[in-house]
Short mmCIF file of C-alpha atoms in Angstrom, two decimals:
data_model
loop_
_atom_site.label_atom_id
_atom_site.label_comp_id
_atom_site.label_asym_id
_atom_site.label_seq_id
_atom_site.Cartn_x
_atom_site.Cartn_y
_atom_site.Cartn_z
CA MET A 1026 -73.28 -0.05 -23.88
CA LYS A 1027 -71.44 3.25 -24.68
CA ASN A 1028 -73.67 4.97 -21.99
CA ILE A 1029 -72.22 1.98 -19.58
CA ILE A 1030 -68.79 2.69 -21.32
CA LEU A 1031 -69.48 6.36 -20.60
CA ASN A 1032 -70.30 6.31 -17.47
CA PHE A 1033 -67.16 3.92 -16.16
CA PHE A 1034 -65.05 6.49 -17.46
CA LYS A 1035 -66.48 9.71 -15.70
CA PHE A 1036 -66.59 7.84 -12.87
CA LEU A 1037 -62.65 6.71 -13.35
CA ASN A 1038 -62.40 10.37 -13.62
CA LEU A 1039 -63.70 11.27 -10.66
CA THR A 1040 -61.17 8.96 -9.01
CA TYR A 1041 -58.50 8.65 -10.87
CA PRO A 1042 -54.92 10.99 -9.47
CA LYS A 1043 -53.89 13.67 -11.73
CA LYS A 1044 -50.02 13.85 -11.91
CA LEU A 1045 -49.72 17.37 -11.13
CA ASN A 1046 -47.35 18.19 -13.48
CA GLN A 1047 -48.86 16.63 -16.59
CA ILE A 1048 -50.68 18.87 -19.02
CA ILE A 1049 -52.61 18.64 -21.77
CA PHE A 1050 -53.55 20.55 -25.19
CA LEU A 1051 -56.73 20.14 -27.47
CA SER A 1052 -57.10 22.33 -30.76
CA SER A 1053 -58.68 22.14 -33.88
CA PRO A 1054 -57.62 22.38 -35.88
CA ASP A 1055 -54.59 20.08 -33.97
CA PHE A 1056 -51.61 22.42 -32.69
CA SER A 1057 -52.29 25.84 -33.32
CA ASP A 1058 -54.24 28.66 -31.73
CA ASN A 1059 -55.16 29.83 -28.49
CA SER A 1060 -53.72 25.91 -27.38
CA PHE A 1061 -50.90 26.40 -29.52
CA ALA A 1062 -50.02 29.50 -27.67
CA THR A 1063 -50.45 29.02 -23.90
CA PHE A 1064 -47.87 26.01 -25.31
CA LYS A 1065 -45.50 27.94 -26.77
CA TYR A 1066 -44.94 30.24 -23.72
CA LEU A 1067 -44.94 27.46 -21.56
CA ILE A 1068 -42.22 25.52 -23.21
CA GLU A 1069 -40.03 29.03 -23.57
CA ASN A 1070 -40.76 30.10 -20.05
CA ALA A 1071 -41.95 27.36 -17.00
CA THR A 1072 -39.83 26.77 -14.30
CA ILE A 1073 -41.13 24.13 -13.64
CA GLY A 1074 -40.40 20.64 -15.83
CA TYR A 1075 -44.41 20.18 -17.19
CA LYS A 1076 -44.33 17.40 -18.99
CA TYR A 1077 -46.69 18.05 -22.25
CA ILE A 1078 -49.28 16.28 -23.77
CA TRP A 1079 -50.64 16.81 -27.02
CA LEU A 1080 -54.16 14.54 -28.36
CA VAL A 1081 -54.72 15.08 -32.03
CA ASP A 1082 -57.19 14.22 -34.28
CA GLU A 1083 -54.55 13.09 -37.25
CA ILE A 1084 -52.26 11.09 -35.53
CA GLU A 1085 -50.72 10.92 -39.28
CA ASN A 1086 -49.32 14.41 -39.69
CA LYS A 1087 -47.34 13.58 -36.22
CA ASN A 1088 -44.03 14.33 -37.86
CA LEU A 1089 -46.05 18.27 -39.05
CA TYR A 1090 -46.50 18.52 -35.28
CA PHE A 1091 -42.96 18.09 -34.26
CA ASN A 1092 -42.06 20.17 -37.37
CA MET A 1093 -44.24 23.51 -35.73
CA ILE A 1094 -42.80 23.17 -32.56
CA LYS A 1095 -38.70 23.08 -34.05
CA ASN A 1096 -40.06 26.08 -36.43
CA ASN A 1097 -41.64 28.31 -34.13
CA ILE A 1098 -40.78 27.31 -30.48
CA ASP A 1099 -37.56 28.37 -29.05
CA ILE A 1100 -36.24 24.09 -27.93
CA GLU A 1101 -33.80 22.09 -27.74
CA ASP A 1102 -33.81 19.03 -30.03
CA ASN A 1103 -32.99 16.94 -27.06
CA GLU A 1104 -35.63 18.68 -24.91
CA LEU A 1105 -38.81 17.45 -26.87
CA CYS A 1106 -38.77 14.49 -25.05
CA LYS A 1107 -40.72 15.96 -22.72
CA ILE A 1108 -43.33 16.57 -25.29
CA LYS A 1109 -46.16 13.44 -26.35
CA ILE A 1110 -48.48 13.43 -29.47
CA ILE A 1111 -51.16 10.96 -29.25
CA ASP A 1112 -54.49 9.71 -30.83
CA LYS A 1113 -57.20 11.48 -28.96
CA LYS A 1114 -59.47 8.84 -29.74
CA SER A 1115 -57.47 6.29 -28.76
CA PHE A 1116 -57.84 4.48 -25.48
CA CYS A 1117 -54.12 6.08 -24.30
CA GLY A 1118 -55.27 9.32 -24.92
CA LEU A 1119 -58.06 8.81 -22.68
CA LEU A 1120 -56.07 7.82 -19.71
CA ASN A 1121 -53.87 10.14 -20.35
CA TYR A 1122 -57.10 12.97 -20.17
CA ILE A 1123 -58.49 10.83 -16.85
CA ASN A 1124 -54.73 11.18 -14.91
CA SER A 1125 -54.12 15.28 -15.74
CA ARG A 1126 -54.16 18.24 -13.71
CA TYR A 1127 -54.36 20.42 -16.87
CA ILE A 1128 -56.48 20.38 -20.04
CA PHE A 1129 -55.85 23.91 -21.87
CA PHE A 1130 -58.89 23.05 -25.17
CA THR A 1131 -60.10 25.40 -27.69
CA HIS A 1132 -62.95 22.85 -28.46
CA GLY A 1133 -65.46 20.15 -26.08
CA PHE A 1134 -64.23 16.47 -26.70
CA TYR A 1135 -64.74 14.09 -24.28
CA ALA A 1136 -67.67 16.41 -24.00
CA GLY A 1137 -69.95 14.04 -20.87
CA MET A 1138 -67.09 12.97 -18.53
CA SER A 1139 -67.10 14.89 -15.30
CA LEU A 1140 -65.01 17.76 -13.44
CA PRO A 1141 -63.64 16.47 -10.75
CA LYS A 1142 -61.73 19.11 -8.09
CA SER A 1143 -58.31 17.63 -8.93
CA GLN A 1144 -58.57 18.50 -12.95
CA VAL A 1145 -58.16 21.92 -13.57
CA ARG A 1146 -59.95 22.43 -17.44
CA ILE A 1147 -59.45 26.09 -19.08
CA ASN A 1148 -62.05 26.28 -21.67
CA LEU A 1149 -59.65 28.72 -24.35
CA TRP A 1150 -62.35 28.91 -26.94
CA HIS A 1151 -61.36 29.97 -30.66
CA GLY A 1152 -62.61 33.60 -30.18
CA MET A 1153 -64.63 35.78 -29.07
CA PRO A 1154 -68.01 35.26 -30.74
CA LEU A 1155 -69.50 37.46 -32.46
CA LYS A 1156 -72.20 34.31 -32.91
CA THR A 1157 -73.55 32.87 -30.78
CA ILE A 1158 -72.10 29.88 -29.00
CA GLY A 1159 -72.73 27.00 -25.70
CA TYR A 1160 -75.58 27.52 -23.92
CA LEU A 1161 -76.58 31.09 -25.49
CA ASP A 1162 -77.11 28.91 -28.87
CA THR A 1163 -80.73 27.50 -28.68
CA ALA A 1164 -80.23 25.99 -32.56
CA ASN A 1165 -77.52 23.41 -31.03
CA GLN A 1166 -78.84 23.55 -27.02
CA SER A 1167 -78.75 19.54 -28.07
CA MET A 1168 -75.05 19.28 -27.79
CA ASP A 1169 -72.90 18.40 -25.16
CA ILE A 1170 -70.59 21.21 -24.09
CA GLN A 1171 -67.95 20.55 -22.23
CA LYS A 1172 -67.41 21.00 -18.09
CA CYS A 1173 -64.55 23.49 -17.39
CA THR A 1174 -63.00 25.05 -14.80
CA TYR A 1175 -62.44 28.76 -16.27
CA THR A 1176 -62.38 30.42 -19.65
CA ILE A 1177 -61.33 33.69 -20.66
CA ALA A 1178 -62.03 36.96 -22.02
CA THR A 1179 -60.33 39.93 -23.41
CA SER A 1180 -63.19 42.32 -21.84
CA LYS A 1181 -65.44 42.74 -18.76
CA ARG A 1182 -68.21 43.09 -22.58
CA PHE A 1183 -66.80 39.54 -23.41
CA GLN A 1184 -66.51 38.34 -19.87
CA LYS A 1185 -70.54 38.57 -19.10
CA ILE A 1186 -71.10 36.46 -22.62
CA MET A 1187 -68.69 33.98 -21.83
CA SER A 1188 -70.42 33.51 -18.66
CA ASP A 1189 -73.63 32.93 -20.19
CA ALA A 1190 -72.75 30.73 -22.69
CA PHE A 1191 -70.61 27.81 -20.00
CA LEU A 1192 -72.35 28.53 -17.10
CA LEU A 1193 -69.63 29.95 -15.39
CA LYS A 1194 -69.51 32.64 -12.71
CA SER A 1195 -67.77 35.58 -13.44
CA ASN A 1196 -64.65 34.90 -11.39
CA SER A 1197 -64.05 31.81 -13.51
CA VAL A 1198 -63.81 33.40 -16.77
CA LEU A 1199 -60.28 35.39 -16.50
CA THR A 1200 -60.25 38.24 -18.42
CA THR A 1201 -56.50 37.68 -19.40
CA GLY A 1202 -57.22 38.69 -23.48
CA GLN A 1203 -56.38 35.43 -26.04
CA PRO A 1204 -52.92 34.01 -26.28
CA ARG A 1205 -53.37 33.28 -29.99
CA CYS A 1206 -52.80 36.83 -30.06
CA ASP A 1207 -49.41 37.16 -29.33
CA PHE A 1208 -48.71 36.27 -32.63
CA LEU A 1209 -49.68 39.35 -33.94
CA PHE A 1210 -46.68 41.19 -32.34
CA ASN A 1211 -43.99 38.24 -33.72
CA GLN A 1212 -44.15 38.26 -37.04
CA SER A 1213 -42.13 35.18 -38.42
CA GLY A 1214 -41.84 35.56 -42.42
CA CYS A 1215 -44.70 33.29 -43.00
CA LEU A 1216 -45.42 35.54 -46.55
CA THR A 1217 -41.74 33.87 -47.44
CA THR A 1218 -42.69 31.19 -46.31
CA LEU A 1219 -45.35 30.84 -48.28
CA GLY A 1220 -43.67 32.56 -51.29
CA ILE A 1221 -45.27 35.75 -51.51
CA LYS A 1222 -42.57 37.98 -50.82
CA LYS A 1223 -44.52 41.33 -49.93
CA GLU A 1224 -41.49 43.86 -51.36
CA GLN A 1225 -43.75 43.36 -54.30
CA TYR A 1226 -46.64 44.23 -53.59
CA LYS A 1227 -48.46 48.05 -52.07
CA LYS A 1228 -50.80 46.03 -50.23
CA ILE A 1229 -51.41 42.45 -48.62
CA ILE A 1230 -55.25 41.85 -47.97
CA PHE A 1231 -56.38 38.60 -45.98
CA TRP A 1232 -59.77 37.59 -46.73
CA ALA A 1233 -60.68 34.90 -43.56
CA PRO A 1234 -64.96 34.31 -44.91
CA THR A 1235 -66.58 31.62 -41.96
CA TYR A 1236 -67.73 28.63 -43.01
CA ARG A 1237 -70.91 28.53 -44.41
CA ASN A 1238 -71.25 24.33 -44.46
CA THR A 1239 -69.45 22.23 -42.72
CA GLU A 1240 -67.25 19.93 -44.54
CA ASP A 1241 -69.06 16.87 -43.14
CA GLY A 1242 -72.46 18.70 -43.97
CA LYS A 1243 -73.85 18.39 -40.16
CA MET A 1244 -74.23 22.57 -40.35
CA GLN A 1245 -75.30 25.18 -41.99
CA ASP A 1246 -75.53 28.77 -41.38
CA GLY A 1247 -76.42 31.14 -43.52
CA ASP A 1248 -76.47 31.05 -47.67
CA PHE A 1249 -74.31 27.74 -48.73
CA GLN A 1250 -73.90 28.31 -52.73
CA ASN A 1251 -71.03 26.61 -53.36
CA HIS A 1252 -68.62 29.35 -54.12
CA LEU A 1253 -66.81 32.12 -52.10
CA PRO A 1254 -68.99 34.52 -50.09
CA LEU A 1255 -69.70 37.89 -52.18
CA LEU A 1256 -68.57 36.79 -55.33
CA ASN A 1257 -70.73 35.62 -58.78
CA ASN A 1258 -69.05 33.01 -61.18
CA GLY A 1259 -65.88 34.41 -62.67
CA GLU A 1260 -65.64 37.46 -60.45
CA LEU A 1261 -62.27 35.86 -58.51
CA SER A 1262 -60.80 35.90 -61.76
CA LYS A 1263 -62.03 39.16 -62.31
CA LEU A 1264 -60.62 40.24 -58.87
CA ASN A 1265 -57.58 38.74 -59.44
CA GLU A 1266 -56.82 40.78 -62.32
CA TYR A 1267 -58.34 43.95 -60.50
CA LEU A 1268 -55.33 43.04 -57.60
CA LEU A 1269 -53.20 42.46 -60.78
CA SER A 1270 -53.69 46.55 -62.12
CA ILE A 1271 -53.34 47.82 -58.21
CA LYS A 1272 -50.37 45.79 -57.37
CA SER A 1273 -51.59 44.22 -54.82
CA TYR A 1274 -51.84 40.58 -53.61
CA MET A 1275 -55.02 38.99 -51.12
CA LEU A 1276 -54.95 35.21 -49.01
CA ILE A 1277 -58.19 33.63 -49.04
CA LYS A 1278 -57.75 31.55 -45.94
CA LEU A 1279 -60.86 29.58 -45.81
CA HIS A 1280 -62.22 28.45 -42.26
CA PRO A 1281 -60.93 24.41 -41.87
CA MET A 1282 -64.78 23.33 -41.57
CA ASP A 1283 -65.39 24.73 -44.41
CA ALA A 1284 -66.64 22.28 -47.18
CA LEU A 1285 -64.72 25.07 -49.69
CA ASN A 1286 -62.02 22.92 -48.87
CA LYS A 1287 -62.77 20.17 -51.28
CA HIS A 1288 -62.90 22.49 -53.54
CA ASP A 1289 -60.77 22.35 -56.72
CA PHE A 1290 -60.01 26.33 -57.44
CA GLU A 1291 -58.06 27.57 -60.25
CA LYS A 1292 -54.39 28.87 -59.69
CA TYR A 1293 -54.67 33.09 -60.01
CA SER A 1294 -51.39 35.35 -60.36
CA ASN A 1295 -52.47 37.80 -57.08
CA ILE A 1296 -54.27 35.57 -54.84
CA THR A 1297 -53.53 32.33 -52.88
CA ILE A 1298 -56.24 29.95 -51.53
CA ILE A 1299 -55.28 28.63 -48.10
CA LYS A 1300 -56.78 25.32 -47.12
CA LYS A 1301 -56.65 23.92 -43.48
CA MET A 1302 -53.78 21.54 -44.41
CA ASP A 1303 -51.23 24.34 -45.77
CA LEU A 1304 -50.69 26.20 -42.86
CA LEU A 1305 -49.40 23.29 -41.05
CA GLU A 1306 -47.71 21.58 -43.93
CA ASN A 1307 -45.49 25.72 -43.61
CA SER A 1308 -45.23 25.36 -40.29
CA CYS A 1309 -47.01 28.76 -40.25
CA GLN A 1310 -49.37 29.54 -37.20
CA LEU A 1311 -52.43 31.58 -38.89
CA TYR A 1312 -51.69 34.73 -35.93
CA SER A 1313 -48.28 35.02 -37.01
CA LEU A 1314 -48.93 35.57 -41.01
CA LEU A 1315 -51.73 37.54 -40.20
CA SER A 1316 -49.77 40.01 -38.35
CA GLU A 1317 -47.81 40.65 -42.15
CA VAL A 1318 -51.33 42.05 -43.58
CA ASP A 1319 -52.49 44.90 -44.30
CA ILE A 1320 -55.65 44.99 -44.78
CA LEU A 1321 -58.62 42.48 -43.20
CA LEU A 1322 -61.33 41.62 -44.96
CA THR A 1323 -64.27 39.22 -43.05
CA ASP A 1324 -67.70 38.45 -42.37
CA PHE A 1325 -68.82 37.01 -38.56
CA SER A 1326 -66.06 35.79 -38.17
CA SER A 1327 -64.21 36.54 -34.22
CA ILE A 1328 -60.60 36.92 -36.19
CA TYR A 1329 -61.47 40.99 -36.53
CA ILE A 1330 -61.81 40.87 -32.81
CA ASP A 1331 -58.48 40.26 -32.89
CA PHE A 1332 -57.34 42.28 -35.92
CA LEU A 1333 -57.98 45.50 -33.87
CA LEU A 1334 -55.44 45.50 -31.93
CA LEU A 1335 -53.60 46.12 -35.07
CA ASN A 1336 -54.88 49.49 -35.68
CA LYS A 1337 -55.28 48.63 -39.74
CA PRO A 1338 -57.97 48.60 -41.85
CA ILE A 1339 -61.40 46.01 -41.59
CA ILE A 1340 -63.83 44.80 -44.52
CA PHE A 1341 -66.80 43.72 -44.21
CA ALA A 1342 -67.46 41.15 -46.21
CA ILE A 1343 -71.43 40.29 -46.12
CA ASP A 1344 -74.20 39.37 -48.55
CA ASP A 1345 -76.81 36.95 -46.58
CA PHE A 1346 -76.72 39.06 -42.63
CA ASP A 1347 -80.65 38.53 -42.43
CA VAL A 1348 -80.87 34.42 -43.87
CA TYR A 1349 -76.98 34.53 -40.82
CA LYS A 1350 -79.29 35.99 -38.69
CA LYS A 1351 -82.09 33.22 -38.96
CA THR A 1352 -79.76 29.95 -38.54
CA ARG A 1353 -77.16 31.54 -36.17
CA ASN A 1354 -77.82 34.79 -34.42
CA PHE A 1355 -75.54 37.08 -32.84
CA VAL A 1356 -74.72 38.10 -28.79
CA PHE A 1357 -75.33 41.34 -30.06
CA SER A 1358 -78.46 43.09 -30.86
CA GLU A 1359 -77.34 45.01 -33.66
CA PRO A 1360 -74.27 43.47 -34.53
CA LYS A 1361 -73.34 45.47 -37.15
CA GLY A 1362 -72.80 48.47 -34.38
CA PHE A 1363 -69.36 46.30 -33.25
CA MET A 1364 -68.26 45.95 -36.89
CA PRO A 1365 -65.37 49.43 -37.71
CA GLY A 1366 -65.53 49.29 -40.91
CA ALA A 1367 -66.96 49.43 -44.42
CA ILE A 1368 -70.31 46.74 -45.16
CA VAL A 1369 -69.95 45.31 -49.01
CA GLU A 1370 -72.35 43.03 -50.03
CA ASN A 1371 -71.55 42.73 -54.24
CA TYR A 1372 -67.82 42.44 -56.02
CA THR A 1373 -68.53 45.74 -57.42
CA GLU A 1374 -68.91 47.50 -53.35
CA LEU A 1375 -65.73 45.53 -52.19
CA ILE A 1376 -63.78 47.58 -55.88
CA ASN A 1377 -64.89 50.74 -54.80
CA VAL A 1378 -63.73 50.10 -51.15
CA LEU A 1379 -60.33 49.01 -51.83
CA ASP A 1380 -59.89 51.98 -54.28
CA ASP A 1381 -60.82 53.86 -51.39
CA LEU A 1382 -57.96 52.16 -49.27
CA ILE A 1383 -55.31 51.88 -51.58
CA VAL A 1384 -55.63 53.63 -54.33
CA ARG A 1385 -57.01 56.66 -52.44
CA GLY A 1386 -55.25 56.10 -49.17
CA ASN A 1387 -58.69 56.87 -47.49
CA ASP A 1388 -59.29 55.07 -43.71
CA CYS A 1389 -62.04 57.05 -42.81
CA TYR A 1390 -62.43 54.28 -39.21
CA ILE A 1391 -59.37 54.81 -37.22
CA ASP A 1392 -61.26 56.64 -34.70
CA LYS A 1393 -64.24 54.10 -35.18
CA ARG A 1394 -61.91 50.47 -35.33
CA ASP A 1395 -59.87 52.57 -32.12
CA LYS A 1396 -63.57 52.92 -30.07
CA VAL A 1397 -64.63 49.21 -30.56
CA LYS A 1398 -61.33 48.43 -29.49
CA LYS A 1399 -61.85 49.84 -26.19
CA GLU A 1400 -64.54 48.15 -25.95
CA PHE A 1401 -63.65 44.25 -27.12
CA HIS A 1402 -59.58 44.69 -25.23
CA LEU A 1403 -58.76 45.33 -21.74
CA HIS A 1404 -55.40 44.12 -22.69
CA GLU A 1405 -53.32 44.80 -25.78
CA ARG A 1406 -49.78 42.76 -25.58
CA GLY A 1407 -48.81 39.78 -23.57
CA PHE A 1408 -51.39 37.38 -23.34
CA SER A 1409 -50.09 34.35 -22.11
CA ASN A 1410 -47.99 35.75 -19.83
CA ARG A 1411 -51.28 37.02 -17.91
CA LEU A 1412 -53.23 33.62 -18.42
CA ILE A 1413 -50.24 31.54 -17.52
CA GLU A 1414 -49.91 34.31 -14.41
CA SER A 1415 -53.92 34.53 -13.57
CA LEU A 1416 -53.71 30.08 -13.43
CA GLN A 1417 -49.99 30.15 -10.91
CA LEU A 1418 -48.77 27.65 -13.25
#
């Protein structure tokens, strides 16, 4: 029965007329990432009277989504009527998907849907991959991969990778850079919104670990120990005391899919743990927050590739490299060669590197960051504008 329904909608999508001025947006989490940045640019700059539709996972957060729009986009209240928010699992959501000319998405949905020439689907994805994705991810080859007209890349190197990952010709991979990176140069006071007074601290550190186990338990990469990577029991408290002693603050942003979002963490004086709803509830975009920090701590997350644009220190917290490589694998044979920062494997090594950066002021990776940045980025500003011009919207 399910296949009959799917085949019906595949046929419907091929034959149903498209509304040329209607644009669909999808992202995960809702109202975030490259889709939100593209949406913001179009709202503020488009000369054509487009109608905008967001298909969302959590329709119950509709008021929070409108707050996100009003607090991050230059829009008059009387213009909000041209924006619709619809449950993407509903019949109405599916019907609007089928009759829209343009669709921007960061994660696949309606994966088995046909792609007619009358519809333009732009797979904005959610970061340039260090890990294998799409058809390169042989461990998950059975997963449906959504068909698209275009995807994007930040450089010629990533253009080839994205082409192979989504079986697209190279001229269908637009080297525009990522729209979300516009937020890196658009500070909006997210730290203040989160109750953190930047002027009180010597450095703000942002830790963005990728997930090891998903909240629903369906995906596992690397070694999951039911605590933050790198740290053993009690070391988060020790880390807080250390940060207090050097007058610095750390934000730990959990991946939206991370099983740790269900974990109850203690409250700390110099550490805030950001879970998947916190940014939405405070109308903050992740990259607006990232623009305000001084040091990035991460692992295999693509966030560091974007952070290179700011030429600020990066630390790589990796204590399960061999295990992770067995479960996921990488697009580069030697990924550590593209990591322009100290690699730490335990709490002691992390403290030593933070001492070097914050206490002694030694940044030994400036030249290597610049070299990798030039390899990974063709452009340093104007990402949303370049994308919209490439699509002639």
